[in-house]
Coordinates of N, CA, C and O in Angstrom, one line a residue:
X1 N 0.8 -1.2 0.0 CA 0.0 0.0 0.0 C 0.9 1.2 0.0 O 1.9 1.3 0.7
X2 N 0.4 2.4 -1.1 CA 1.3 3.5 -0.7 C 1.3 4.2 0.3 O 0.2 4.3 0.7
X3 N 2.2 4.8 1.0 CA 2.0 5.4 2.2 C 2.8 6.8 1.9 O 4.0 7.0 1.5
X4 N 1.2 8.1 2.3 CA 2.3 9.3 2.1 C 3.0 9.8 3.4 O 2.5 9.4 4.5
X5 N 3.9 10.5 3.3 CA 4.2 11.4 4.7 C 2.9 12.1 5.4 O 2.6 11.8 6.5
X6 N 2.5 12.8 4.7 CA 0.7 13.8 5.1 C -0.2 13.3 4.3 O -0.1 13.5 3.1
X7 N -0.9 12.7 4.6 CA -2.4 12.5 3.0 C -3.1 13.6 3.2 O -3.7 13.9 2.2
X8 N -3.3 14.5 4.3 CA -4.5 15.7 3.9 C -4.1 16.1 2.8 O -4.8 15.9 1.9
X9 N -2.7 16.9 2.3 CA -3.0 17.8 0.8 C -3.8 17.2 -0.1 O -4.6 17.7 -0.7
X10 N -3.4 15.6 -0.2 CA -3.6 15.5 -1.6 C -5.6 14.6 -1.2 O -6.4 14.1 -1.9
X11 N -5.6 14.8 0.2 CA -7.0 14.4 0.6 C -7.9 15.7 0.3 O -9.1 15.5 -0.1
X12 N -7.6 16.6 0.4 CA -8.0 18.0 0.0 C -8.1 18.5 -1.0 O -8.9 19.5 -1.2
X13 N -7.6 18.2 -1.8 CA -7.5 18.3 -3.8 C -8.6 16.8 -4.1 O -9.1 16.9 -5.2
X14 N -8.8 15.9 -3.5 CA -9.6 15.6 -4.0 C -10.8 15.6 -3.6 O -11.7 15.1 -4.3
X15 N -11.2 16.5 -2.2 CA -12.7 17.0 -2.0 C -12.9 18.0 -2.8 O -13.9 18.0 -3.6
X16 N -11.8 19.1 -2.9 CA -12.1 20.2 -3.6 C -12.7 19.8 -5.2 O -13.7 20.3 -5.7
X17 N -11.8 19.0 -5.8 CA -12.1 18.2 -7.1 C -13.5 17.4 -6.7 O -14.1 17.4 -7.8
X18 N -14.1 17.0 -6.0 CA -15.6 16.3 -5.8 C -16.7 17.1 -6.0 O -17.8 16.6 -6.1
X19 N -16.4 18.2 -6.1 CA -17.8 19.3 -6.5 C -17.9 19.4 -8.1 O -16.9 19.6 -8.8
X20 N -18.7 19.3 -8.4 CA -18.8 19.4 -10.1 C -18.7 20.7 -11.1 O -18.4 20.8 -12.3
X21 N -18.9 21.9 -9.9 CA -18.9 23.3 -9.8 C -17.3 23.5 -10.0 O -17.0 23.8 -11.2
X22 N -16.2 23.4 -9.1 CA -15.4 23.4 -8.9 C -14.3 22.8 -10.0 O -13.2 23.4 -10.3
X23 N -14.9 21.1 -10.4 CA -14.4 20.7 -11.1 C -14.8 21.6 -12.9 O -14.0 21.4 -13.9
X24 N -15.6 22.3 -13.1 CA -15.6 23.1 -14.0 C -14.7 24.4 -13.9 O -13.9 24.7 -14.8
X25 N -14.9 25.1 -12.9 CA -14.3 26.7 -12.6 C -12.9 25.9 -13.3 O -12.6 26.3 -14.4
X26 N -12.0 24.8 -12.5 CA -10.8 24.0 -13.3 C -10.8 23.6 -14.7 O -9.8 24.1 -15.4
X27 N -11.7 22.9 -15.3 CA -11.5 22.7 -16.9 C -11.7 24.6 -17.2 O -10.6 24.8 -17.8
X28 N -12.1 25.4 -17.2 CA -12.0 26.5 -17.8 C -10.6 27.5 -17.5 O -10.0 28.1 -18.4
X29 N -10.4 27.5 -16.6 CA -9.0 27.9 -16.0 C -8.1 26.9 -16.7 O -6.9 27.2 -16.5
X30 N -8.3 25.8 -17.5 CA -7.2 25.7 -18.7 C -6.9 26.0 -19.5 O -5.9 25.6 -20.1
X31 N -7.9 26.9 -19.6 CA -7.7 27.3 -21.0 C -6.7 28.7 -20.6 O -6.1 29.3 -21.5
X32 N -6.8 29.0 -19.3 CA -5.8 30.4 -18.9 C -6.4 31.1 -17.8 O -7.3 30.6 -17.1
X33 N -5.8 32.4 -17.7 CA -6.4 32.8 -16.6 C -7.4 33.4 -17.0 O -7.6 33.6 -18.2
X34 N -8.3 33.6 -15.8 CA -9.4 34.3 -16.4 C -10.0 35.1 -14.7 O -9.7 34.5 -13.7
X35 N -10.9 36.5 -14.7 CA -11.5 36.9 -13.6 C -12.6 36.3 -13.0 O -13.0 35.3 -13.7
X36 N -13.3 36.6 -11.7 CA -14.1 35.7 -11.2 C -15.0 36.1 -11.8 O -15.9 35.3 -11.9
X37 N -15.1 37.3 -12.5 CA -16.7 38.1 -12.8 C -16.8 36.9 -14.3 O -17.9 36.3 -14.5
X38 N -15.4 36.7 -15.4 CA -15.5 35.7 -16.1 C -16.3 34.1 -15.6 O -17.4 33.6 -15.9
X39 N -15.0 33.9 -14.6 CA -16.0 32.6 -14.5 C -16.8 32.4 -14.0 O -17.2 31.2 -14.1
X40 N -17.7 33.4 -12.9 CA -19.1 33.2 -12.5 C -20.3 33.4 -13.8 O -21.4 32.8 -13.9
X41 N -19.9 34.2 -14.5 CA -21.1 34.4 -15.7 C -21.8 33.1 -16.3 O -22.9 33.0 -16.6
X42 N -21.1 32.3 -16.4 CA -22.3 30.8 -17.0 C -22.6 30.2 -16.2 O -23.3 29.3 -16.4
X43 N -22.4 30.5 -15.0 CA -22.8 29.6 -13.7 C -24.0 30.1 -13.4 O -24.1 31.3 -13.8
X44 N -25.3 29.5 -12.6 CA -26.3 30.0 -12.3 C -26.2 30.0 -10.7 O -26.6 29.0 -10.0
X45 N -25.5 31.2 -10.2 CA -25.3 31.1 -8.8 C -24.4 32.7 -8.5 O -23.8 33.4 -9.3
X46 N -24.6 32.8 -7.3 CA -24.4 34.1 -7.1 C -23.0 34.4 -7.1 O -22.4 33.4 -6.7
X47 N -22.2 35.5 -7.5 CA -20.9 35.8 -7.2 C -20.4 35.5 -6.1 O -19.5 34.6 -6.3
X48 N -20.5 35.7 -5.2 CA -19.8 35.4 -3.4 C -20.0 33.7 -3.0 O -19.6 33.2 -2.0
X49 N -20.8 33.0 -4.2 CA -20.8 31.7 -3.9 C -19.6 31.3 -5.0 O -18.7 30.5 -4.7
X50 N -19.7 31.6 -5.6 CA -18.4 31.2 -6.9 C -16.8 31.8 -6.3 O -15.7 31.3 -6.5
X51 N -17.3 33.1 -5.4 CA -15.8 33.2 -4.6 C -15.4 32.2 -3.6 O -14.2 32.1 -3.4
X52 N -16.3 31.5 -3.0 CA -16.3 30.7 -2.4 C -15.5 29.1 -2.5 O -14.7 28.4 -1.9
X53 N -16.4 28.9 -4.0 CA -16.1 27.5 -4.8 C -14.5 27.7 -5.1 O -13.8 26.7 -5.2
X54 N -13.8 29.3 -5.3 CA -12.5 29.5 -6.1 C -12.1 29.8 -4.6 O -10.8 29.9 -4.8
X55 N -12.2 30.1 -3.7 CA -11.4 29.7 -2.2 C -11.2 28.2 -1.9 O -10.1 28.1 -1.4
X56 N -11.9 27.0 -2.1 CA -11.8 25.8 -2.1 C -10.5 25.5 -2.3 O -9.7 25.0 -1.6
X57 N -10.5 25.9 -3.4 CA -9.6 25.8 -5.0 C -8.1 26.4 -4.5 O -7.1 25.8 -4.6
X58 N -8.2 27.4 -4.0 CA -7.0 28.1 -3.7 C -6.7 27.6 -2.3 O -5.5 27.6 -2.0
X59 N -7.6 27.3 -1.4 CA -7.0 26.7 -0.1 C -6.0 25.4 -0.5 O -5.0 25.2 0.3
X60 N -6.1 24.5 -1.5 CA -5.6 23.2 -1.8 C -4.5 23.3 -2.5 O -3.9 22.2 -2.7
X61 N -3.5 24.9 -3.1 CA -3.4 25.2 -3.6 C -3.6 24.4 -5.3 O -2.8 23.5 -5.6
X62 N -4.4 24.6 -6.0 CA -5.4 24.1 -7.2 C -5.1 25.7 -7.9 O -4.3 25.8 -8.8
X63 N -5.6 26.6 -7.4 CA -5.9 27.9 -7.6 C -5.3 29.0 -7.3 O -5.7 29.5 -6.3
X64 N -4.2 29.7 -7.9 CA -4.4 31.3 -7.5 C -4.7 32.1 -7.6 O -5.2 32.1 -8.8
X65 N -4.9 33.1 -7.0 CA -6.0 34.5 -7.6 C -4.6 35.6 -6.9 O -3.8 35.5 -6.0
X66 N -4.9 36.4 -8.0 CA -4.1 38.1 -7.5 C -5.2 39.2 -8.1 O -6.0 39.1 -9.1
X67 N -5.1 40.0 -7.0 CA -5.8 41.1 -7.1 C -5.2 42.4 -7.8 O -4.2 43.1 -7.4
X68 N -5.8 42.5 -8.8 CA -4.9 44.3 -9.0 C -6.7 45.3 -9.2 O -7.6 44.9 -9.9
X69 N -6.7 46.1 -8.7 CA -7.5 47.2 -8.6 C -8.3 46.6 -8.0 O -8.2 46.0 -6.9
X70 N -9.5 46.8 -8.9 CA -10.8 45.7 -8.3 C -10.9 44.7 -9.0 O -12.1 44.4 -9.0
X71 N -10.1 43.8 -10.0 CA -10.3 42.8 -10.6 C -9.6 41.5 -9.7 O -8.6 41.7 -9.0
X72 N -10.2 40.4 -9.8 CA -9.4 39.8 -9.4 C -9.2 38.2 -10.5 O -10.0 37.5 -10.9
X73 N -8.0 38.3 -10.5 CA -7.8 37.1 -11.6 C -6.9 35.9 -11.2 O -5.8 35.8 -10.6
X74 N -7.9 35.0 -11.8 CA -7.3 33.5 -11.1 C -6.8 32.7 -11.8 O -7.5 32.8 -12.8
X75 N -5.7 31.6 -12.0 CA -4.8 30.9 -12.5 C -4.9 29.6 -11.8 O -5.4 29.4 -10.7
X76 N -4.4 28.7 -12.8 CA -4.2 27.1 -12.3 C -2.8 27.1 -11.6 O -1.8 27.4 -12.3
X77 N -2.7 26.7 -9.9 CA -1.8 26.4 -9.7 C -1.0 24.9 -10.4 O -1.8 24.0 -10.3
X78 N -0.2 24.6 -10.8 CA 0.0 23.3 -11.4 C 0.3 22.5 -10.1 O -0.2 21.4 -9.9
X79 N 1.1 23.1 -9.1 CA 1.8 22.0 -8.1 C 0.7 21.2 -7.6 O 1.0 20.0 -7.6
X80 N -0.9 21.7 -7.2 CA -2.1 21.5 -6.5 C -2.0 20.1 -7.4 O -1.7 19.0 -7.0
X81 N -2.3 20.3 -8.8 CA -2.7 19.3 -9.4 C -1.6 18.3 -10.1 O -1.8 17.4 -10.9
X82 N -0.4 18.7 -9.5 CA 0.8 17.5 -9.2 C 0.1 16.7 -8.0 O -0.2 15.5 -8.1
X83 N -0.1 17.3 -7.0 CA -0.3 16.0 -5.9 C -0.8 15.1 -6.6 O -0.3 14.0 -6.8
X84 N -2.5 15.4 -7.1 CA -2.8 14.5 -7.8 C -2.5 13.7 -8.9 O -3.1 12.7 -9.3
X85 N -1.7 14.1 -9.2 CA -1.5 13.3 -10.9 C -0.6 12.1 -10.0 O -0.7 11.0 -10.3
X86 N 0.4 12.6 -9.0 CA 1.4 11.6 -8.3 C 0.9 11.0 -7.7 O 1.4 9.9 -7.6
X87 N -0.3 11.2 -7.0 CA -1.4 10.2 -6.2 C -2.0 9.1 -7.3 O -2.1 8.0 -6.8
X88 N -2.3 9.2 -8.4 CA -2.9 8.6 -9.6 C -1.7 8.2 -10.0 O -1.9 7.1 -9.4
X89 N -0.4 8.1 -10.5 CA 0.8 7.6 -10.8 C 1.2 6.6 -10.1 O 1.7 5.5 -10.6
X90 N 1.1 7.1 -8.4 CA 1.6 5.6 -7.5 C 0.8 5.0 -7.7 O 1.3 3.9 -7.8
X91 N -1.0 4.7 -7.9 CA -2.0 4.2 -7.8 C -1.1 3.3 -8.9 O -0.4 2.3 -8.7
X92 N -1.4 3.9 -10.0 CA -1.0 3.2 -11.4 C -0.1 2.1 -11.2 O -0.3 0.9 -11.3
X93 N 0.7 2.5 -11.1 CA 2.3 1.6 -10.7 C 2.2 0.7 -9.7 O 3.0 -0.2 -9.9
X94 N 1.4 0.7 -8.3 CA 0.9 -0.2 -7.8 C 0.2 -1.6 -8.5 O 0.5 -2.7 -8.6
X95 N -0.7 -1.0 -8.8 CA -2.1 -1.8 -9.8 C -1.4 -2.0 -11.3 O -2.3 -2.2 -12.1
X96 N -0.1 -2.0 -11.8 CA 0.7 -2.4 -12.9 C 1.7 -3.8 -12.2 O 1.9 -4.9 -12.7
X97 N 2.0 -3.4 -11.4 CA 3.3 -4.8 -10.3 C 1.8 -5.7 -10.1 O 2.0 -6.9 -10.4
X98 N 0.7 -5.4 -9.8 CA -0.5 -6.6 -8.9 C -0.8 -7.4 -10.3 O -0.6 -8.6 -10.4
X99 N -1.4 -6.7 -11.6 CA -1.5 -7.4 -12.4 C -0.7 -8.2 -13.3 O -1.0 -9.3 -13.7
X100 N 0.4 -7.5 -13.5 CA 1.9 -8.1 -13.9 C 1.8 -9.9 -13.1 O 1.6 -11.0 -13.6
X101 N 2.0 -9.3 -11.7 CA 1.8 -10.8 -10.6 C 1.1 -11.5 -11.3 O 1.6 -12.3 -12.0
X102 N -0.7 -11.2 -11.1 CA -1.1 -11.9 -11.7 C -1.5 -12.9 -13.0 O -2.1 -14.0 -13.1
X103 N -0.8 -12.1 -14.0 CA -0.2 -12.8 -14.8 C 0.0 -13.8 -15.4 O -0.4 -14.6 -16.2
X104 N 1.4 -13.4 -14.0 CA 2.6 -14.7 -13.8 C 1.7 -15.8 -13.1 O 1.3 -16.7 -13.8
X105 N 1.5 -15.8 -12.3 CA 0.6 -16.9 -11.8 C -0.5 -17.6 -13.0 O -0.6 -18.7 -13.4
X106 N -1.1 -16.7 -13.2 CA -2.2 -17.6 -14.4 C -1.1 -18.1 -15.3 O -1.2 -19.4 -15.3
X107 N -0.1 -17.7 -16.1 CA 0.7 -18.5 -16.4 C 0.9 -19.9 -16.6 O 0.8 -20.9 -17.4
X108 N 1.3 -19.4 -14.8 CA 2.0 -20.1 -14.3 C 0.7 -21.8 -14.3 O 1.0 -23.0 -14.6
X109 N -0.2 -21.4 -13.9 CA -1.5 -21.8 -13.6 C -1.6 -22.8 -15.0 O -1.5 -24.0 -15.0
X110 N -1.9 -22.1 -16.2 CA -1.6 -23.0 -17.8 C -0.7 -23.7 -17.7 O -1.0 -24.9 -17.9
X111 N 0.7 -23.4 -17.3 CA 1.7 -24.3 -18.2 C 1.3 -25.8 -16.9 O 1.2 -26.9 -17.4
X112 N 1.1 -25.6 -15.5 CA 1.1 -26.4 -15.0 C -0.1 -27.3 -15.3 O 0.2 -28.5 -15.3
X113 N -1.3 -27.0 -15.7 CA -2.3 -27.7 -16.2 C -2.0 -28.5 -17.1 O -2.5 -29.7 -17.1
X114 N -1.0 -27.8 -18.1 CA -0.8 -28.2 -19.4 C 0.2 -29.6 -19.2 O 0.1 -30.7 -19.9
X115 N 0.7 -29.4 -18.5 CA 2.1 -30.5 -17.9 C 1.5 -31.6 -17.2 O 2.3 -32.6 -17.2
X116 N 0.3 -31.8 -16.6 CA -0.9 -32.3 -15.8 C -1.4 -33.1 -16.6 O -1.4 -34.3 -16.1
X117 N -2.3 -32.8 -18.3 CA -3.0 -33.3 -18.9 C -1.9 -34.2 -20.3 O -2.3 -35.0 -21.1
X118 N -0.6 -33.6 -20.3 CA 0.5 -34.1 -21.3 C 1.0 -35.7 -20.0 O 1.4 -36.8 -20.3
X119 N 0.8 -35.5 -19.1 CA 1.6 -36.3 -18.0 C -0.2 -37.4 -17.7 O 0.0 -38.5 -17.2
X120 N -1.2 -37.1 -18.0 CA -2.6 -38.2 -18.2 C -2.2 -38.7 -19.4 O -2.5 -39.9 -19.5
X121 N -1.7 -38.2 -20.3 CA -2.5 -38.5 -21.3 C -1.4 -39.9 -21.4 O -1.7 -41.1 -21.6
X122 N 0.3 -39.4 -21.2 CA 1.0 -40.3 -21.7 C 0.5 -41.6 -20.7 O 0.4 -42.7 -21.2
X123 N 0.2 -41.4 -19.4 CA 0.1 -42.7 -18.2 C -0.8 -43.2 -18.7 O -0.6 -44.4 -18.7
X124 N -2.4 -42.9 -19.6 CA -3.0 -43.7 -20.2 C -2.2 -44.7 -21.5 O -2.5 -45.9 -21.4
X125 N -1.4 -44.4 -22.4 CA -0.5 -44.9 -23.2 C -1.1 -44.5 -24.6 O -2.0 -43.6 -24.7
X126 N -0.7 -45.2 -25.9 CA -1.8 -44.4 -26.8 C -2.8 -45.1 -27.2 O -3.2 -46.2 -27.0
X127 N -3.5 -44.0 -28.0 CA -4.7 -44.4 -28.8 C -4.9 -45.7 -29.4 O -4.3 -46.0 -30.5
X128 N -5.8 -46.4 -28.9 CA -6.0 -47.7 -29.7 C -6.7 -46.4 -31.3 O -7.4 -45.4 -31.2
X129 N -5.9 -47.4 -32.7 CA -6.3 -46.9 -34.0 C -7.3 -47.7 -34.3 O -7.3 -48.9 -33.9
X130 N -8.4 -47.1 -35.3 CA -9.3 -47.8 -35.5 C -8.8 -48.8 -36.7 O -8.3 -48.5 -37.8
X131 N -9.4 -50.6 -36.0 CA -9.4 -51.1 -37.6 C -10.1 -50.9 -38.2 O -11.2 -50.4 -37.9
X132 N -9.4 -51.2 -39.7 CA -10.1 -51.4 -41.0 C -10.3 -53.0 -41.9 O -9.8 -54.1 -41.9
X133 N -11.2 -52.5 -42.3 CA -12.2 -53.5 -43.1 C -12.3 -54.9 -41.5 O -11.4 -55.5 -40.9
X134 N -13.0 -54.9 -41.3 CA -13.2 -56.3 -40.4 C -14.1 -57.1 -40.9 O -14.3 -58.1 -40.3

């Protein structure tokens, strides 16, 4: 089993990622940065709830926001969404060694069958052939 030093960050990136809301404000924020007034406009929900959903985001570091005047514009942090990809990468590479094993065992499983039914067949001896004409 993998074992991290801390699991909350990357336990935190993946609540924050569990809202569907959130997981959108993210696919759009790939495309670059953009302000909250941007990304609240398709949303059917009030602005101070969408500041809300992009505080999630930015507590996990997922998200930064900098403010210049009264705009405030937010960016994909990448590192946020390293934990995850590295959390999904050991997953992977775990679950690549178990089935690998597995494998080898089923294999292993054939050839011994195979050695099993070669090792009947000869202890029977062979095939009586059919005569002809009698």
């Amino acid at each position: 089993m993998l074992k991290y030093k801390d699991p909350r960050p990357v336990d935190e990136v993946f609540r924050a990622l569990g809202d569907p809301t959130r997981r959108d404000l993210v696919e759009r924020l790939s495309d670059g940065p953009a302000t909250v007034s941007q990304l609240a406009s398709p949303l059917d929900m009030s602005l101070s709830a969408v500041v809300q959903h992009l505080a999630v985001l930015e507590s996990c570091g997922i998200v930064r926001s900098e403010k210049v005047g009264r705009t405030r514009t937010c960016r994909l942090e990448p590192v946020g969404l390293g934990l995850a990809e590295d959390w999904f990468a050991g997953q992977r590479a775990l679950w690549e060694r178990r089935l690998d094993r597995l494998g080898e065992v089923l294999a292993d499983d054939v050839a011994a069958d195979a050695a099993r039914l070669a090792a009947e067949q000869t202890a029977e001896g062979p095939s009586p052939s059919p005569s002809r004409g009698a």
